[in-house]
Short mmCIF file of N, CA, C and O in Angstrom, two decimals:
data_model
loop_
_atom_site.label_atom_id
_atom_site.label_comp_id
_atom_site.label_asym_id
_atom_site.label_seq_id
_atom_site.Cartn_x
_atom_site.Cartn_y
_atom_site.Cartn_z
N UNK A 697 6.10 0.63 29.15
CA UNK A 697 7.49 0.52 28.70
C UNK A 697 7.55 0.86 27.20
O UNK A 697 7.04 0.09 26.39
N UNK A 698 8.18 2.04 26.80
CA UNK A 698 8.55 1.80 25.63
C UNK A 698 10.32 1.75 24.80
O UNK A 698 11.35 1.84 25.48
N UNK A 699 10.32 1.61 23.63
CA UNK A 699 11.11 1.34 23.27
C UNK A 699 11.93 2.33 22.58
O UNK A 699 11.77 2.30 21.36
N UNK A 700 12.92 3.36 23.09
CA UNK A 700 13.90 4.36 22.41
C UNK A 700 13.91 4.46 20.72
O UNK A 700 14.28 3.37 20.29
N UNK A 701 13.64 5.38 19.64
CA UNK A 701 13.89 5.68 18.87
C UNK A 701 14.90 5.12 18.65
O UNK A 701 14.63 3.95 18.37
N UNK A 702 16.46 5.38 18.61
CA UNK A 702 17.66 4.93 18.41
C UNK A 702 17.88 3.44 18.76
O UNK A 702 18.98 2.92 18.63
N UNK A 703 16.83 2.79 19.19
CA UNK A 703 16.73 1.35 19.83
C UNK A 703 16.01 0.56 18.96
O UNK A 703 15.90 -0.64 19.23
N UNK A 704 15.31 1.17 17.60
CA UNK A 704 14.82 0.36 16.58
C UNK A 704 15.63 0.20 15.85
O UNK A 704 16.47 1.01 15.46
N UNK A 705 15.40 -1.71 15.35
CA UNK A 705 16.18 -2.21 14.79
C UNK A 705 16.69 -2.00 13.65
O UNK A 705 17.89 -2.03 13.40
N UNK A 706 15.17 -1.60 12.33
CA UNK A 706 15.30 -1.14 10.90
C UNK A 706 16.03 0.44 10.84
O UNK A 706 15.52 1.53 11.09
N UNK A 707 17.04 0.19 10.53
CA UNK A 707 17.78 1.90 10.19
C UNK A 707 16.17 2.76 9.41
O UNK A 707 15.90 3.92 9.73
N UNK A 708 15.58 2.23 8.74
CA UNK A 708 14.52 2.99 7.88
C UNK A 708 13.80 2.90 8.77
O UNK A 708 14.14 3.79 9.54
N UNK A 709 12.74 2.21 9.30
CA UNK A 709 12.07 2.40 10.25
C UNK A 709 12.18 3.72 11.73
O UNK A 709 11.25 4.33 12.26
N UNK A 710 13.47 3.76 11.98
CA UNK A 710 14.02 4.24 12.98
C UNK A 710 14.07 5.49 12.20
O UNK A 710 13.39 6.38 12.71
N UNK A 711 14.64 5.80 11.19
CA UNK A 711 14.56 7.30 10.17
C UNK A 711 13.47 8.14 10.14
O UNK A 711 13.46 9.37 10.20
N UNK A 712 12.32 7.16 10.04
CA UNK A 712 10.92 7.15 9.70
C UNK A 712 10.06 8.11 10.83
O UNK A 712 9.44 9.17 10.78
N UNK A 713 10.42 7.09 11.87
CA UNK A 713 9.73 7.63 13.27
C UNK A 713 10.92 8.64 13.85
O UNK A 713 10.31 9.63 14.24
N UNK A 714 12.17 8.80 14.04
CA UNK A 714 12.68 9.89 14.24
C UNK A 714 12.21 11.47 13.67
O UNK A 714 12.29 12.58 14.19
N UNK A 715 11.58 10.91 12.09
CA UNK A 715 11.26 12.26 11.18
C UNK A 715 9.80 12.29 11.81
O UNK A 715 9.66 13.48 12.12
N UNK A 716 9.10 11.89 12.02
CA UNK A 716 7.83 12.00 12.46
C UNK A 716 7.72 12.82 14.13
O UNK A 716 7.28 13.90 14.53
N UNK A 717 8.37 11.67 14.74
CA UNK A 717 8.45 12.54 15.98
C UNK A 717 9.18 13.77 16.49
O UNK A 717 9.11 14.27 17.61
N UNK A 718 10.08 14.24 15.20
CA UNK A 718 10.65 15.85 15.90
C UNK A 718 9.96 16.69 14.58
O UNK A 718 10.55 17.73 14.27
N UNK A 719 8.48 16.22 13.57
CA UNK A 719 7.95 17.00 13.04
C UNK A 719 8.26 17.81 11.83
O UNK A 719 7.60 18.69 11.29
N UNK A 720 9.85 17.11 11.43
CA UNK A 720 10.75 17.35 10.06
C UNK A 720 10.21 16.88 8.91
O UNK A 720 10.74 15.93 8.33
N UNK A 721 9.09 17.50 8.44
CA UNK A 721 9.13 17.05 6.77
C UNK A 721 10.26 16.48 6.15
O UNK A 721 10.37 15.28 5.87
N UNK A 722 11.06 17.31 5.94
CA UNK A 722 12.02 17.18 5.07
C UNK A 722 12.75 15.69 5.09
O UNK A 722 13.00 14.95 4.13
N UNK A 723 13.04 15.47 6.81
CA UNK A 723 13.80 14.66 7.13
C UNK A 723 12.86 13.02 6.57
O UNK A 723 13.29 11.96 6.13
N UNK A 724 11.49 13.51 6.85
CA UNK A 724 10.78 12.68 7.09
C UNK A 724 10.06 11.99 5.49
O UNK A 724 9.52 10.88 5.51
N UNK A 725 10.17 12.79 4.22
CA UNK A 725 9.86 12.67 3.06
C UNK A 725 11.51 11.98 2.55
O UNK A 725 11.45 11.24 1.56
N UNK A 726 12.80 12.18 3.12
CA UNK A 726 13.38 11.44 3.25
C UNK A 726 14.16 10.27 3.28
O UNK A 726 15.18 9.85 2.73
N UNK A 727 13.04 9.76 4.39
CA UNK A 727 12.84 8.02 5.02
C UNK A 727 12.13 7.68 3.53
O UNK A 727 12.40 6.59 3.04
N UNK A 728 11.37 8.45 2.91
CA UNK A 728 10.65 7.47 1.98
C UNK A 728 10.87 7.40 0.42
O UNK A 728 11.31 8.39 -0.17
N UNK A 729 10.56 6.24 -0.23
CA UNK A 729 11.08 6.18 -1.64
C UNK A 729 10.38 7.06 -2.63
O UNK A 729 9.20 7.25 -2.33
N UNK A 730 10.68 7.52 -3.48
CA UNK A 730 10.12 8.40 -4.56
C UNK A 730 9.01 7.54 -4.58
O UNK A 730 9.37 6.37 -4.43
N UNK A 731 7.47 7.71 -4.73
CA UNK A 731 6.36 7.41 -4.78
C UNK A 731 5.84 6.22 -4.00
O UNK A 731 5.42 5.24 -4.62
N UNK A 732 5.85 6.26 -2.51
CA UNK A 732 5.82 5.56 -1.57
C UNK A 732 4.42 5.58 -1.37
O UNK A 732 3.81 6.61 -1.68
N UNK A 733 3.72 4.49 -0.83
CA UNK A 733 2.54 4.50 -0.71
C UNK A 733 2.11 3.80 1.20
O UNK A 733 2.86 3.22 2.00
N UNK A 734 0.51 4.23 1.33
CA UNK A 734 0.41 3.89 2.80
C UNK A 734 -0.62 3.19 2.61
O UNK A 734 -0.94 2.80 1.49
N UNK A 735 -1.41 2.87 3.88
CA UNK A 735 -2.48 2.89 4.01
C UNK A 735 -3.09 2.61 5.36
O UNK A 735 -2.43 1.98 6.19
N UNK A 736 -4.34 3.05 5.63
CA UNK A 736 -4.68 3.57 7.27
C UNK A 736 -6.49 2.82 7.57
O UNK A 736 -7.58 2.97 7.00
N UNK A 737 -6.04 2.07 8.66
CA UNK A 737 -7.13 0.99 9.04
C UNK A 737 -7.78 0.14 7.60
O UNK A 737 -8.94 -0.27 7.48
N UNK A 738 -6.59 0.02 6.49
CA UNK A 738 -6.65 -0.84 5.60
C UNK A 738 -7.19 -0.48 3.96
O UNK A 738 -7.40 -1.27 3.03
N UNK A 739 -7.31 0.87 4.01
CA UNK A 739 -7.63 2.05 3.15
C UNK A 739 -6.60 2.85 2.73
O UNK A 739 -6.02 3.58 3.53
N UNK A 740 -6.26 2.78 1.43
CA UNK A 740 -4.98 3.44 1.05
C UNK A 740 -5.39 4.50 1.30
O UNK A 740 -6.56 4.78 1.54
N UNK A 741 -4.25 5.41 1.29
CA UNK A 741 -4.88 6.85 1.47
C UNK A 741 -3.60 7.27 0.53
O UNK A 741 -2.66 6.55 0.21
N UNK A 742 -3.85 8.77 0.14
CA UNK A 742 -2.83 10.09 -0.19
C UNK A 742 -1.83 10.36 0.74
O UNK A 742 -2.05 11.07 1.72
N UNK A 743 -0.30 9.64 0.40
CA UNK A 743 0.74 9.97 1.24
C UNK A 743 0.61 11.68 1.54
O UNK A 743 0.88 12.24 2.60
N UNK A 744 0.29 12.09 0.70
CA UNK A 744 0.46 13.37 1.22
C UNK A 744 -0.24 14.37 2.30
O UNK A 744 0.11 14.90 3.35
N UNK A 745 -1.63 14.36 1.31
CA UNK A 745 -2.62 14.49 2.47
C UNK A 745 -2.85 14.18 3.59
O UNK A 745 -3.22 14.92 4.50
N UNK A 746 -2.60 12.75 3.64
CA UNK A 746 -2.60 12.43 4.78
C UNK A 746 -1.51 12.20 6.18
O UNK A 746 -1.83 11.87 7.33
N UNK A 747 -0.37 12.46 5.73
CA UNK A 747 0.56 12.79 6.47
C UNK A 747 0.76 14.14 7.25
O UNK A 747 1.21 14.34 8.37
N UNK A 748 0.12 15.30 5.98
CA UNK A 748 -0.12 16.79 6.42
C UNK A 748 -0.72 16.55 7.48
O UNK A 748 -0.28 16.99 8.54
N UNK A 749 -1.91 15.75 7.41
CA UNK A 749 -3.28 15.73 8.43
C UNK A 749 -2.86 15.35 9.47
O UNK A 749 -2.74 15.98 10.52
N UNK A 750 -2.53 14.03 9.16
CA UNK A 750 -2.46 12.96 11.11
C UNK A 750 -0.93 13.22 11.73
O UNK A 750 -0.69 13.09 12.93
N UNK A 751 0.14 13.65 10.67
CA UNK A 751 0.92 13.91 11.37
C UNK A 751 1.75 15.27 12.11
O UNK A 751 2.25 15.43 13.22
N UNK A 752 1.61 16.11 10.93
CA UNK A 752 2.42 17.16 10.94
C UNK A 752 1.53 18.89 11.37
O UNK A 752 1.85 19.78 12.16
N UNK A 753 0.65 18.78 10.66
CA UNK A 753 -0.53 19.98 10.90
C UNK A 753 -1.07 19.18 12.34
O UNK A 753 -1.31 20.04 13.19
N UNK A 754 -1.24 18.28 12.67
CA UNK A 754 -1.50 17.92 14.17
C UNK A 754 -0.93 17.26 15.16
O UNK A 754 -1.45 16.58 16.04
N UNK A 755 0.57 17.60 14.88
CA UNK A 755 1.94 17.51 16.09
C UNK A 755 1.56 15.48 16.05
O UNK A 755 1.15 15.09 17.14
N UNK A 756 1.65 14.66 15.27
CA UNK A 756 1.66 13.57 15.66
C UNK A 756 2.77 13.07 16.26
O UNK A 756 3.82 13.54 15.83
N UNK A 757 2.88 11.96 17.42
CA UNK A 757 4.04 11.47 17.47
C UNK A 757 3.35 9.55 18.15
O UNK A 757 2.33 8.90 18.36
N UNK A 758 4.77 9.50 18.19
CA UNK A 758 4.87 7.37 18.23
C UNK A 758 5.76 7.30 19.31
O UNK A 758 6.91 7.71 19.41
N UNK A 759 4.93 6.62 20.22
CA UNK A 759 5.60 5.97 21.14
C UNK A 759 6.01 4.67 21.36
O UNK A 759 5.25 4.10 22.14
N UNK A 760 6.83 4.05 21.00
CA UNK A 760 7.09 2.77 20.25
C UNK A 760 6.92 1.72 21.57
O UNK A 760 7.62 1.92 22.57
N UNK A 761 6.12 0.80 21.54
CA UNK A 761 5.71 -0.43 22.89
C UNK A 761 6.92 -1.62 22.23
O UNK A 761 8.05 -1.82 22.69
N UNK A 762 6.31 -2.28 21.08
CA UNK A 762 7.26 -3.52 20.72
C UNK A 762 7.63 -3.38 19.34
O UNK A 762 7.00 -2.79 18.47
N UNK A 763 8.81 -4.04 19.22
CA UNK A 763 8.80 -4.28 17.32
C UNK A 763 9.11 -5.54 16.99
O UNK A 763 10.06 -6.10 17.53
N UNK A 764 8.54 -5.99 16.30
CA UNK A 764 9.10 -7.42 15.61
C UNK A 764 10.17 -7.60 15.11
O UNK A 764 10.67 -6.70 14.44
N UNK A 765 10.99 -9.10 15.34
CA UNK A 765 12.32 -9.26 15.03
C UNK A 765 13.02 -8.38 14.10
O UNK A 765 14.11 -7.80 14.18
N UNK A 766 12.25 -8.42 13.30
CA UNK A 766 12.85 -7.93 11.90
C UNK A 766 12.95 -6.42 11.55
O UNK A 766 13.59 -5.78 10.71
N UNK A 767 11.77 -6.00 12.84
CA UNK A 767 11.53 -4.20 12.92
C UNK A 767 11.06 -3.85 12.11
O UNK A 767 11.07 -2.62 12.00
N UNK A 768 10.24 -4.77 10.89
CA UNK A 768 9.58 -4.45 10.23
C UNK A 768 7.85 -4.18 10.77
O UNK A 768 6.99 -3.99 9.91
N UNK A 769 7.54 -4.19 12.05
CA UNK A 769 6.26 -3.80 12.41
C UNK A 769 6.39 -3.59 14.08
O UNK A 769 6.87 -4.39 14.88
N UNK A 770 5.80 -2.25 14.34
CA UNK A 770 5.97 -1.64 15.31
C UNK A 770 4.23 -1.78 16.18
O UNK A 770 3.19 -1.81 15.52
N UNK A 771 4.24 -1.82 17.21
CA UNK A 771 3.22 -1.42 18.22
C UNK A 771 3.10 -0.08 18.73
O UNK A 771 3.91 -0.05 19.65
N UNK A 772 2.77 0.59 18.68
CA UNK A 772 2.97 2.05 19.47
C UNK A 772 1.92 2.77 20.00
O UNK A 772 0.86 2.59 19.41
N UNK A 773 1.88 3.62 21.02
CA UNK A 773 1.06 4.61 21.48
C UNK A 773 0.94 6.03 20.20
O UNK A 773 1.71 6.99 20.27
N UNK A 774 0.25 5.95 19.50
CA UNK A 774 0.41 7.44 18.68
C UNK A 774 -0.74 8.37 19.11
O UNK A 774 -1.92 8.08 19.25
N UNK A 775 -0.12 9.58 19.31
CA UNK A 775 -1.41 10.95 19.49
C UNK A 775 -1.05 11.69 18.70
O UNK A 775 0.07 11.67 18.19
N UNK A 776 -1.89 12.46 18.47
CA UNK A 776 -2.00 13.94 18.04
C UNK A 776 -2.83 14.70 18.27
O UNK A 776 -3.48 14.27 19.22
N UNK A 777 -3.39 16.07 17.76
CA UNK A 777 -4.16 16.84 18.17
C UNK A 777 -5.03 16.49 17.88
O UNK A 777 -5.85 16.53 18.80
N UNK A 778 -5.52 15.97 16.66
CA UNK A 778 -6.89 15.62 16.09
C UNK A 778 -7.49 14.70 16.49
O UNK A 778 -8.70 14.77 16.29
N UNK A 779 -7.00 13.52 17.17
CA UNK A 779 -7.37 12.12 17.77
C UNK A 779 -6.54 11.83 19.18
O UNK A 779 -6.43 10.72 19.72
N UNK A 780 -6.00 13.08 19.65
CA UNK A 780 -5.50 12.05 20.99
C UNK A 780 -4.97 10.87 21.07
O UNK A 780 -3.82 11.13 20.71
N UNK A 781 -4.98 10.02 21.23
CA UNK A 781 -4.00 8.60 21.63
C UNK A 781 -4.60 8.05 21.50
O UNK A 781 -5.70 8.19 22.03
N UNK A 782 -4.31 7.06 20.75
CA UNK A 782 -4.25 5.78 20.34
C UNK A 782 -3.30 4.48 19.98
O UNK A 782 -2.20 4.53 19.43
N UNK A 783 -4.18 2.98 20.55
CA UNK A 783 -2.80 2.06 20.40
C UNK A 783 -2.73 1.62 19.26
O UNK A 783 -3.63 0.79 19.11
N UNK A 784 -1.89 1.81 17.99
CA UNK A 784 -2.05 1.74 16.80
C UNK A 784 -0.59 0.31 16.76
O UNK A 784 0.19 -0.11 17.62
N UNK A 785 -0.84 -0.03 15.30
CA UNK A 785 -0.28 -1.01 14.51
C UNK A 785 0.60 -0.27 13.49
O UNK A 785 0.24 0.85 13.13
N UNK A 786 1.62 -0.76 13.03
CA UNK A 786 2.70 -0.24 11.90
C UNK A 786 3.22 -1.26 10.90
O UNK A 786 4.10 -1.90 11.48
N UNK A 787 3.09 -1.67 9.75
CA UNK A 787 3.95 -2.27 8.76
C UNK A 787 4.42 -1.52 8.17
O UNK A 787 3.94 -0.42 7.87
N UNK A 788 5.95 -2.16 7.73
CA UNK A 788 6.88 -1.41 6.56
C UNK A 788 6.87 -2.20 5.97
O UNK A 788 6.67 -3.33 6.43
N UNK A 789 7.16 -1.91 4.32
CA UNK A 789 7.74 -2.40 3.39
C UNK A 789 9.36 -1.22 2.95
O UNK A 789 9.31 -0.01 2.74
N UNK A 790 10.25 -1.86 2.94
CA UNK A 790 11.92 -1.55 2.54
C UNK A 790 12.46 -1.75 1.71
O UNK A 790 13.06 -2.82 1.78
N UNK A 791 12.65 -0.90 0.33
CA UNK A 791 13.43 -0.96 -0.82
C UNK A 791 14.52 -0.20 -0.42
O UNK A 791 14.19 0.74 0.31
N UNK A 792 15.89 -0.32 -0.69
CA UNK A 792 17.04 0.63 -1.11
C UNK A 792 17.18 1.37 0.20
O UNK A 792 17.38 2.57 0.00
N UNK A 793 17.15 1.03 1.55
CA UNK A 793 16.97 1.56 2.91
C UNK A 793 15.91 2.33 2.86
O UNK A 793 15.53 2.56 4.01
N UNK A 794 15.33 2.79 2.16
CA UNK A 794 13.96 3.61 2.62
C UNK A 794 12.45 2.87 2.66
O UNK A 794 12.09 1.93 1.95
N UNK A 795 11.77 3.49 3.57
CA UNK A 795 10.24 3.07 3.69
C UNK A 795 9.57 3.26 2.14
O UNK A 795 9.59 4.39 1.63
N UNK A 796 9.03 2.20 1.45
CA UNK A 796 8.30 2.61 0.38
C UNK A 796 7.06 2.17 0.39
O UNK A 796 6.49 2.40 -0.68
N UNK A 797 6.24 1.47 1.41
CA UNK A 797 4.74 1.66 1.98
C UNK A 797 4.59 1.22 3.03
O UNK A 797 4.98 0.06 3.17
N UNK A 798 4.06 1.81 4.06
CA UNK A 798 3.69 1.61 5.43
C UNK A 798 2.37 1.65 5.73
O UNK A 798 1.87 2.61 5.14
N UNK A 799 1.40 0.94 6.50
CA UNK A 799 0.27 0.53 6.70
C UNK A 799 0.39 0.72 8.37
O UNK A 799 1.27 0.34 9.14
N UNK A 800 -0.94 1.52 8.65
CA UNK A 800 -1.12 1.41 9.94
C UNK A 800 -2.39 1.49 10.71
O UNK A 800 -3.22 1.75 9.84
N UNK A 801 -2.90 1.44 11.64
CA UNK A 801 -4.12 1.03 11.98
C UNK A 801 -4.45 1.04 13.74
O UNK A 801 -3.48 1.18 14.48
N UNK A 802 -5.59 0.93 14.23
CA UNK A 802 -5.50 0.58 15.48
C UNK A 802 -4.86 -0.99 15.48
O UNK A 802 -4.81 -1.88 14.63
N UNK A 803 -4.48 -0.88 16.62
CA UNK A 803 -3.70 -2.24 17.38
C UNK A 803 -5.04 -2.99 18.10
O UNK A 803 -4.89 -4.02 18.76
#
């Protein structure tokens, strides 16, 4: 079972993964605040680099399972070319409606 894009609760969150899953930079740099930061299985990484990598140069997308009340943390199925599928973990942090660091990880 998962949970519709347009069916997440956080307007930013929902921005976030909309820009991710139809592969829109633009849309998707966006969702986030002027110098937004991540980090991946608990290792900051280079928003940039690493978004090129896991998401966009290798068709990533999110299949959303659950979100917490607040929709500030998502469960999801994510694949891409480089890693295939995986059940990964999502935190946001939300300034000014946009994502300004998100953390994610296996689930």
């Amino acid at each position: 079972m998962t949970i519709a894009v347009d069916k997440l609760t956080e307007p930013a969150v929902r921005a976030f993964v909309a820009a991710l899953n139809s592969g829109d930079r633009e849309k998707f740099r966006a969702a986030l605040t002027p110098g937004a930061t991540m980090s991946d299985d608990g290792s900051d990484r280079d928003l940039d680099d690493w978004t090129d990598r896991e998401i966009f140069s290798s068709r990533g997308h999110m299949e959303v399972e659950s979100q917490s009340g607040d929709g500030l943390a998502l469960v999801a199925r994510y694949r891409n070319d480089a890693w295939g599928e995986m059940r990964t973990a999502w935190k946001f942090k939300i300034e000014g409606g946009k994502v300004s660091r998100f953390e994610t990880g296996q689930a």
